[in-house]
mmCIF file of C-alpha atoms in Angstrom:
data_model
loop_
_atom_site.group_PDB
_atom_site.id
_atom_site.type_symbol
_atom_site.label_atom_id
_atom_site.label_comp_id
_atom_site.label_asym_id
_atom_site.label_seq_id
_atom_site.Cartn_x
_atom_site.Cartn_y
_atom_site.Cartn_z
ATOM 1 C CA MET X 1 106.043 93.848 11.678
ATOM 2 C CA SER X 2 102.477 92.751 12.367
ATOM 3 C CA LEU X 3 99.307 94.284 10.842
ATOM 4 C CA PHE X 4 98.368 95.520 14.446
ATOM 5 C CA GLN X 5 101.859 97.085 14.903
ATOM 6 C CA PHE X 6 101.723 98.876 11.566
ATOM 7 C CA THR X 7 98.151 100.357 12.102
ATOM 8 C CA THR X 8 98.858 101.265 15.756
ATOM 9 C CA ARG X 9 102.121 103.155 14.909
ATOM 10 C CA ARG X 10 100.456 104.990 12.115
ATOM 11 C CA LEU X 11 97.587 106.053 14.415
ATOM 12 C CA VAL X 12 99.967 107.521 17.065
ATOM 13 C CA SER X 13 100.530 110.501 14.879
ATOM 14 C CA GLN X 14 96.757 110.844 14.322
ATOM 15 C CA ALA X 15 95.585 110.758 17.965
ATOM 16 C CA TYR X 16 92.683 113.066 18.548
ATOM 17 C CA CYS X 17 92.644 114.499 15.025
ATOM 18 C CA GLY X 18 89.560 112.485 13.971
ATOM 19 C CA LEU X 19 91.315 110.560 11.166
ATOM 20 C CA LYS X 20 90.145 106.922 10.677
ATOM 21 C CA PRO X 21 92.678 104.615 9.020
ATOM 22 C CA PRO X 22 91.451 102.534 6.091
ATOM 23 C CA SER X 23 90.823 98.897 6.691
ATOM 24 C CA SER X 24 92.459 96.323 4.562
ATOM 25 C CA LYS X 25 90.044 93.965 2.530
ATOM 26 C CA LYS X 26 90.979 91.180 4.739
ATOM 27 C CA GLN X 27 89.998 93.170 7.908
ATOM 28 C CA ARG X 28 86.750 94.318 6.334
ATOM 29 C CA ILE X 29 85.754 90.761 5.569
ATOM 30 C CA CYS X 30 86.648 89.684 9.074
ATOM 31 C CA LEU X 31 84.737 92.544 10.639
ATOM 32 C CA GLU X 32 81.663 91.974 8.434
ATOM 33 C CA MET X 33 81.494 88.297 9.513
ATOM 34 C CA ALA X 34 81.360 89.333 13.224
ATOM 35 C CA ARG X 35 77.902 89.601 14.667
ATOM 36 C CA PHE X 36 77.464 90.383 18.426
ATOM 37 C CA LYS X 37 75.155 88.563 20.805
ATOM 38 C CA SER X 38 74.280 89.121 24.461
ATOM 39 C CA ASN X 39 74.387 85.469 25.681
ATOM 40 C CA MET X 40 76.226 85.421 29.016
ATOM 41 C CA ALA X 41 76.399 81.596 29.084
ATOM 42 C CA ASP X 42 78.261 81.596 25.822
ATOM 43 C CA PHE X 43 80.583 84.298 26.912
ATOM 44 C CA ARG X 44 81.333 82.400 30.187
ATOM 45 C CA GLU X 45 82.381 79.391 28.200
ATOM 46 C CA VAL X 46 84.846 81.567 26.224
ATOM 47 C CA PHE X 47 86.081 83.193 29.372
ATOM 48 C CA ALA X 48 86.641 79.784 31.029
ATOM 49 C CA LYS X 49 89.115 78.743 28.340
ATOM 50 C CA ALA X 50 90.977 82.051 27.927
ATOM 51 C CA LYS X 51 94.628 82.128 29.081
ATOM 52 C CA HIS X 52 95.477 85.795 28.247
ATOM 53 C CA ILE X 53 92.671 88.292 28.753
ATOM 54 C CA ALA X 54 93.032 91.924 27.729
ATOM 55 C CA ILE X 55 90.517 94.492 29.198
ATOM 56 C CA ILE X 56 90.321 97.875 27.494
ATOM 57 C CA THR X 57 88.467 100.369 29.674
ATOM 58 C CA GLY X 58 87.260 103.914 29.275
ATOM 59 C CA ALA X 59 85.295 106.685 31.044
ATOM 60 C CA GLY X 60 82.225 104.544 31.355
ATOM 61 C CA VAL X 61 83.871 102.137 33.775
ATOM 62 C CA SER X 62 84.408 105.079 36.184
ATOM 63 C CA ALA X 63 80.967 106.781 35.754
ATOM 64 C CA GLU X 64 79.333 104.793 38.624
ATOM 65 C CA SER X 65 82.135 106.171 40.945
ATOM 66 C CA GLY X 66 80.746 109.658 40.136
ATOM 67 C CA VAL X 67 83.665 110.719 38.012
ATOM 68 C CA PRO X 68 82.763 113.411 35.408
ATOM 69 C CA THR X 69 83.828 113.012 31.830
ATOM 70 C CA PHE X 70 83.779 116.718 30.838
ATOM 71 C CA ARG X 71 82.388 115.536 27.496
ATOM 72 C CA GLY X 72 79.184 116.287 25.799
ATOM 73 C CA ALA X 73 76.370 118.641 26.938
ATOM 74 C CA GLY X 74 77.072 119.806 30.393
ATOM 75 C CA GLY X 75 80.581 118.713 30.270
ATOM 76 C CA TYR X 76 82.113 122.035 31.474
ATOM 77 C CA TRP X 77 84.481 123.181 34.044
ATOM 78 C CA ARG X 78 83.457 126.674 34.720
ATOM 79 C CA LYS X 79 82.732 127.853 31.129
ATOM 80 C CA TRP X 80 85.324 125.801 29.376
ATOM 81 C CA GLN X 81 85.220 122.150 28.076
ATOM 82 C CA ALA X 82 88.215 119.931 28.524
ATOM 83 C CA GLN X 83 89.257 120.377 24.904
ATOM 84 C CA GLU X 84 89.866 124.062 25.727
ATOM 85 C CA LEU X 85 92.084 123.385 28.704
ATOM 86 C CA ALA X 86 93.802 119.952 28.200
ATOM 87 C CA THR X 87 96.255 121.176 25.356
ATOM 88 C CA PRO X 88 99.847 122.291 25.431
ATOM 89 C CA GLU X 89 98.735 125.603 23.981
ATOM 90 C CA ALA X 90 96.269 126.301 26.871
ATOM 91 C CA PHE X 91 98.954 125.510 29.482
ATOM 92 C CA ALA X 92 101.388 127.802 27.637
ATOM 93 C CA ARG X 93 98.730 130.661 27.521
ATOM 94 C CA ASN X 94 97.387 130.295 31.091
ATOM 95 C CA SER X 95 99.154 127.594 33.193
ATOM 96 C CA SER X 96 97.385 128.819 36.347
ATOM 97 C CA ARG X 97 93.894 128.118 34.900
ATOM 98 C CA VAL X 98 94.968 124.699 33.684
ATOM 99 C CA TRP X 99 96.373 123.838 37.042
ATOM 100 C CA GLU X 100 93.309 124.909 38.682
ATOM 101 C CA PHE X 101 91.340 122.588 36.436
ATOM 102 C CA TYR X 102 93.594 119.560 37.240
ATOM 103 C CA HIS X 103 93.714 120.448 40.960
ATOM 104 C CA TYR X 104 89.986 120.272 40.984
ATOM 105 C CA ARG X 105 90.069 116.907 39.215
ATOM 106 C CA ARG X 106 92.764 115.574 41.606
ATOM 107 C CA GLU X 107 90.974 116.685 44.617
ATOM 108 C CA LEU X 108 87.650 115.242 43.421
ATOM 109 C CA MET X 109 89.143 111.897 42.606
ATOM 110 C CA LEU X 110 90.655 111.563 46.098
ATOM 111 C CA SER X 111 86.949 111.495 47.342
ATOM 112 C CA LYS X 112 85.949 108.904 44.942
ATOM 113 C CA GLN X 113 86.220 105.015 45.285
ATOM 114 C CA PRO X 114 86.460 102.212 42.964
ATOM 115 C CA ASN X 115 83.107 100.698 41.981
ATOM 116 C CA ALA X 116 81.918 97.044 41.460
ATOM 117 C CA ALA X 117 83.394 96.982 37.936
ATOM 118 C CA HIS X 118 86.953 98.056 39.027
ATOM 119 C CA VAL X 119 86.816 95.518 41.963
ATOM 120 C CA ALA X 120 85.525 92.685 39.659
ATOM 121 C CA ILE X 121 88.501 93.258 37.235
ATOM 122 C CA ALA X 122 91.117 93.327 40.008
ATOM 123 C CA GLU X 123 89.739 90.227 41.712
ATOM 124 C CA CYS X 124 89.526 88.348 38.439
ATOM 125 C CA GLU X 125 93.191 89.248 37.771
ATOM 126 C CA ALA X 126 94.374 88.148 41.110
ATOM 127 C CA ARG X 127 92.350 84.887 41.022
ATOM 128 C CA LEU X 128 93.532 83.925 37.422
ATOM 129 C CA SER X 129 97.127 84.696 38.119
ATOM 130 C CA LYS X 130 97.133 81.717 40.696
ATOM 131 C CA GLN X 131 95.950 79.448 37.744
ATOM 132 C CA GLY X 132 98.760 80.577 35.499
ATOM 133 C CA ARG X 133 96.463 82.755 33.428
ATOM 134 C CA SER X 134 96.879 86.565 32.827
ATOM 135 C CA VAL X 135 94.734 89.656 32.884
ATOM 136 C CA VAL X 136 95.981 93.052 31.569
ATOM 137 C CA VAL X 137 94.044 96.254 31.938
ATOM 138 C CA ILE X 138 94.591 98.856 29.159
ATOM 139 C CA THR X 139 92.800 102.016 30.295
ATOM 140 C CA GLN X 140 92.166 105.352 28.733
ATOM 141 C CA ASN X 141 91.402 106.752 32.202
ATOM 142 C CA ILE X 142 93.678 108.960 34.246
ATOM 143 C CA ASP X 143 91.825 108.473 37.646
ATOM 144 C CA GLU X 144 93.875 105.573 38.995
ATOM 145 C CA LEU X 145 90.814 103.862 40.221
ATOM 146 C CA HIS X 146 91.835 100.572 38.698
ATOM 147 C CA ARG X 147 95.107 100.801 40.641
ATOM 148 C CA ARG X 148 93.308 101.599 43.902
ATOM 149 C CA ALA X 149 90.981 98.595 43.372
ATOM 150 C CA GLY X 150 93.978 96.383 43.243
ATOM 151 C CA THR X 151 94.738 95.890 39.516
ATOM 152 C CA LYS X 152 98.564 95.110 39.090
ATOM 153 C CA HIS X 153 99.044 94.681 35.374
ATOM 154 C CA LEU X 154 97.899 98.181 34.221
ATOM 155 C CA LEU X 155 98.742 100.142 31.208
ATOM 156 C CA GLU X 156 97.599 103.743 31.468
ATOM 157 C CA ILE X 157 97.783 105.063 27.860
ATOM 158 C CA HIS X 158 96.705 108.570 28.718
ATOM 159 C CA GLY X 159 98.789 109.018 31.865
ATOM 160 C CA SER X 160 97.624 109.705 35.331
ATOM 161 C CA LEU X 161 96.223 112.753 37.350
ATOM 162 C CA PHE X 162 98.629 111.748 40.121
ATOM 163 C CA LYS X 163 101.820 111.989 38.128
ATOM 164 C CA THR X 164 103.648 115.109 37.120
ATOM 165 C CA ARG X 165 106.200 115.889 34.494
ATOM 166 C CA CYS X 166 108.857 118.673 34.641
ATOM 167 C CA THR X 167 108.673 121.056 31.691
ATOM 168 C CA SER X 168 112.362 121.707 32.137
ATOM 169 C CA CYS X 169 114.193 118.450 33.074
ATOM 170 C CA GLY X 170 111.321 115.992 31.947
ATOM 171 C CA ASN X 171 111.316 114.074 35.202
ATOM 172 C CA VAL X 172 108.097 112.165 35.838
ATOM 173 C CA ALA X 173 107.160 111.477 39.488
ATOM 174 C CA LYS X 174 104.095 110.190 41.367
ATOM 175 C CA ASN X 175 102.387 112.988 43.298
ATOM 176 C CA TYR X 176 99.512 112.436 45.727
ATOM 177 C CA LYS X 177 99.915 115.803 47.636
ATOM 178 C CA SER X 178 96.635 117.410 48.530
ATOM 179 C CA PRO X 179 96.835 120.303 47.676
ATOM 180 C CA ILE X 180 99.618 119.698 45.102
ATOM 181 C CA CYS X 181 101.034 123.221 46.085
ATOM 182 C CA PRO X 182 99.926 125.741 48.810
ATOM 183 C CA ALA X 183 98.852 128.305 46.108
ATOM 184 C CA LEU X 184 96.199 125.894 44.826
ATOM 185 C CA SER X 185 94.622 125.264 48.234
ATOM 186 C CA GLY X 186 90.987 126.004 48.005
ATOM 187 C CA LYS X 187 91.174 126.777 44.241
ATOM 188 C CA GLY X 188 89.586 125.188 41.285
ATOM 189 C CA ALA X 189 85.869 125.351 42.098
ATOM 190 C CA PRO X 190 83.927 124.613 38.979
ATOM 191 C CA ASP X 191 81.170 127.128 39.282
ATOM 192 C CA PRO X 192 80.727 129.084 36.026
ATOM 193 C CA GLU X 193 80.776 132.414 37.757
ATOM 194 C CA MET X 194 84.125 131.670 39.629
ATOM 195 C CA GLU X 195 86.955 133.932 38.499
ATOM 196 C CA ASP X 196 90.401 132.518 37.614
ATOM 197 C CA ALA X 197 92.807 132.594 40.633
ATOM 198 C CA LYS X 198 95.646 133.927 38.383
ATOM 199 C CA ILE X 199 98.289 132.257 40.452
ATOM 200 C CA PRO X 200 101.816 133.625 39.513
ATOM 201 C CA VAL X 201 103.747 130.955 37.637
ATOM 202 C CA GLU X 202 106.498 130.821 40.295
ATOM 203 C CA ASN X 203 103.859 129.462 42.811
ATOM 204 C CA LEU X 204 102.509 126.729 40.736
ATOM 205 C CA PRO X 205 103.838 123.172 41.256
ATOM 206 C CA ARG X 206 107.532 123.163 40.806
ATOM 207 C CA CYS X 207 110.046 120.370 40.219
ATOM 208 C CA GLU X 208 111.776 118.967 43.303
ATOM 209 C CA GLU X 209 114.711 117.432 41.497
ATOM 210 C CA GLU X 210 118.075 118.885 42.556
ATOM 211 C CA ASP X 211 118.945 122.179 40.888
ATOM 212 C CA CYS X 212 115.804 122.185 38.825
ATOM 213 C CA ASN X 213 112.700 123.950 40.199
ATOM 214 C CA GLY X 214 111.047 123.842 36.754
ATOM 215 C CA LEU X 215 107.318 124.256 36.277
ATOM 216 C CA LEU X 216 105.487 120.976 36.528
ATOM 217 C CA ARG X 217 102.587 119.934 34.240
ATOM 218 C CA PRO X 218 100.110 116.924 34.708
ATOM 219 C CA HIS X 219 101.609 113.757 33.233
ATOM 220 C CA VAL X 220 98.658 113.237 31.058
ATOM 221 C CA VAL X 221 98.202 113.077 27.131
ATOM 222 C CA TRP X 222 96.653 116.288 26.027
ATOM 223 C CA PHE X 223 94.742 116.804 22.893
ATOM 224 C CA GLY X 224 97.143 117.059 19.958
ATOM 225 C CA GLU X 225 99.937 115.113 21.706
ATOM 226 C CA THR X 226 101.063 111.697 20.941
ATOM 227 C CA LEU X 227 100.832 108.685 23.186
ATOM 228 C CA ASP X 228 103.944 107.284 24.787
ATOM 229 C CA SER X 229 105.623 104.821 22.324
ATOM 230 C CA ASP X 230 106.994 102.598 25.143
ATOM 231 C CA ILE X 231 103.404 102.080 26.557
ATOM 232 C CA LEU X 232 102.106 101.467 23.076
ATOM 233 C CA THR X 233 104.659 98.709 22.440
ATOM 234 C CA GLU X 234 103.528 97.024 25.561
ATOM 235 C CA VAL X 235 99.904 97.313 24.456
ATOM 236 C CA GLU X 236 100.810 95.760 21.082
ATOM 237 C CA LYS X 237 102.524 92.857 22.746
ATOM 238 C CA GLU X 238 99.464 92.208 25.034
ATOM 239 C CA LEU X 239 96.858 92.485 22.202
ATOM 240 C CA GLU X 240 98.922 90.124 19.980
ATOM 241 C CA ILE X 241 98.856 87.349 22.467
ATOM 242 C CA CYS X 242 95.466 87.828 24.005
ATOM 243 C CA ASP X 243 92.846 85.126 23.344
ATOM 244 C CA LEU X 244 89.908 87.105 24.794
ATOM 245 C CA CYS X 245 89.259 90.937 24.915
ATOM 246 C CA LEU X 246 86.919 92.933 26.846
ATOM 247 C CA VAL X 247 85.937 96.535 25.973
ATOM 248 C CA VAL X 248 84.470 98.166 29.039
ATOM 249 C CA GLY X 249 82.701 101.534 29.263
ATOM 250 C CA THR X 250 84.325 103.216 26.153
ATOM 251 C CA SER X 251 82.557 104.965 23.251
ATOM 252 C CA SER X 252 85.141 103.602 20.768
ATOM 253 C CA VAL X 253 85.584 106.906 19.036
ATOM 254 C CA VAL X 254 88.959 108.104 20.528
ATOM 255 C CA TYR X 255 91.916 107.029 18.462
ATOM 256 C CA PRO X 256 94.158 105.055 18.494
ATOM 257 C CA ALA X 257 92.553 103.246 21.327
ATOM 258 C CA ALA X 258 89.375 102.894 19.328
ATOM 259 C CA MET X 259 91.088 100.546 16.977
ATOM 260 C CA PHE X 260 92.585 98.111 19.541
ATOM 261 C CA ALA X 261 89.659 95.777 19.924
ATOM 262 C CA PRO X 262 88.581 95.862 16.220
ATOM 263 C CA GLN X 263 92.199 94.818 15.328
ATOM 264 C CA VAL X 264 91.976 91.914 17.834
ATOM 265 C CA SER X 265 88.553 90.911 16.534
ATOM 266 C CA ALA X 266 89.934 91.008 12.916
ATOM 267 C CA ARG X 267 92.195 88.091 13.771
ATOM 268 C CA GLY X 268 89.424 85.956 15.034
ATOM 269 C CA VAL X 269 89.775 86.604 18.754
ATOM 270 C CA PRO X 270 86.448 86.875 20.703
ATOM 271 C CA VAL X 271 85.726 90.395 21.894
ATOM 272 C CA ALA X 272 83.021 91.333 24.397
ATOM 273 C CA GLU X 273 81.682 94.939 24.751
ATOM 274 C CA PHE X 274 80.302 95.970 28.014
ATOM 275 C CA ASN X 275 78.686 99.559 27.617
ATOM 276 C CA MET X 276 75.494 101.397 28.274
ATOM 277 C CA GLN X 277 74.837 101.756 24.525
ATOM 278 C CA THR X 278 76.102 100.283 21.488
ATOM 279 C CA THR X 279 79.142 102.031 19.770
ATOM 280 C CA PRO X 280 80.503 102.463 16.238
ATOM 281 C CA ALA X 281 82.501 99.297 16.903
ATOM 282 C CA THR X 282 79.730 97.042 18.321
ATOM 283 C CA ASP X 283 78.902 95.116 15.162
ATOM 284 C CA LYS X 284 82.585 94.131 14.936
ATOM 285 C CA PHE X 285 82.421 92.119 18.163
ATOM 286 C CA ARG X 286 81.180 88.748 19.292
ATOM 287 C CA PHE X 287 79.363 89.893 22.308
ATOM 288 C CA HIS X 288 77.665 93.009 23.578
ATOM 289 C CA PHE X 289 76.275 93.425 27.071
ATOM 290 C CA PRO X 290 74.260 96.625 27.682
ATOM 291 C CA GLY X 291 73.846 98.211 31.082
ATOM 292 C CA PRO X 292 75.953 99.802 33.834
ATOM 293 C CA CYS X 293 79.462 98.101 33.921
ATOM 294 C CA GLY X 294 79.055 97.658 37.735
ATOM 295 C CA THR X 295 76.157 95.405 37.029
ATOM 296 C CA THR X 296 77.249 93.469 33.953
ATOM 297 C CA LEU X 297 80.928 92.964 34.526
ATOM 298 C CA PRO X 298 80.998 91.142 38.001
ATOM 299 C CA PRO X 299 78.956 88.110 36.872
ATOM 300 C CA ALA X 300 80.877 87.959 33.542
ATOM 301 C CA LEU X 301 84.243 87.811 35.502
ATOM 302 C CA ALA X 302 83.181 85.715 38.441
ATOM 303 C CA ARG X 303 84.796 82.305 39.185
ATOM 304 C CA HIS X 304 83.645 79.817 36.492
ATOM 305 C CA LYS X 305 82.651 76.238 37.708
ATOM 306 C CA THR X 306 85.619 74.677 35.910
ATOM 307 C CA GLU X 307 88.171 76.851 37.824
ATOM 308 C CA ILE X 308 90.293 75.046 40.285
ATOM 309 C CA ILE X 309 91.111 77.132 43.330
ATOM 310 C CA SER X 310 94.275 76.133 45.251
#
């Protein structure tokens, strides 16, 4: 088992609990040696040679599409923050309120469009695939904007707003209904003075599998839940073979995803961070490009002069 696999699997059980795994002496030395720079020409030379590119994205990549993060000051839906709603306990206590919250987010996302950063990533993947090169997007986002932009090789480690999972039979299904069920039509307004709809549980989204009719929940990873082990295995494989890693619009504080890029950097692979501000991981990376992702990413991923287009 590789160092990356060992650390990632240990982190699965620590997701969202705030624990940071200790680094080995070898890792600390590698990370201390890394110093970032913002030279786009240097990055472009590295990009031109890369055969397997991994792009890790977070909430910042969708911010320019007008997607709220529900984090920090002002990050409320009605009078609750996401941490108070996105938990198994909250769903068990008040599934109607939680479904109102997710119905609001689903309807909001249906009105949003991919921005220049999403498009640049998707176009880069399509172009490089014709050259025998690969791009994989590993996203913490649940909004599916990467998919709508055209990204094909996509690993959604936190799930999707547009998938449901049955609490009875466990079936996972895509679901783009608007509204997701009649009882939620017109519900979910985020105004702080809005009262809960208090929808009877039998009228909330139900499973359509034969002889089931169980209560559906959003197929997303809630606080306190572990990430899908199969998806993590795919992530491990991609990060072990990548020869260039981009970290786009992520604060690098949510584990285990926060360890992905530092682990890649620790084995000597160039990592480039695209974010509005520096993060706790910035000094571990070779490159850092500050500013809106929709501005900084397109020129970074544009066709390089050495590329041969058939």
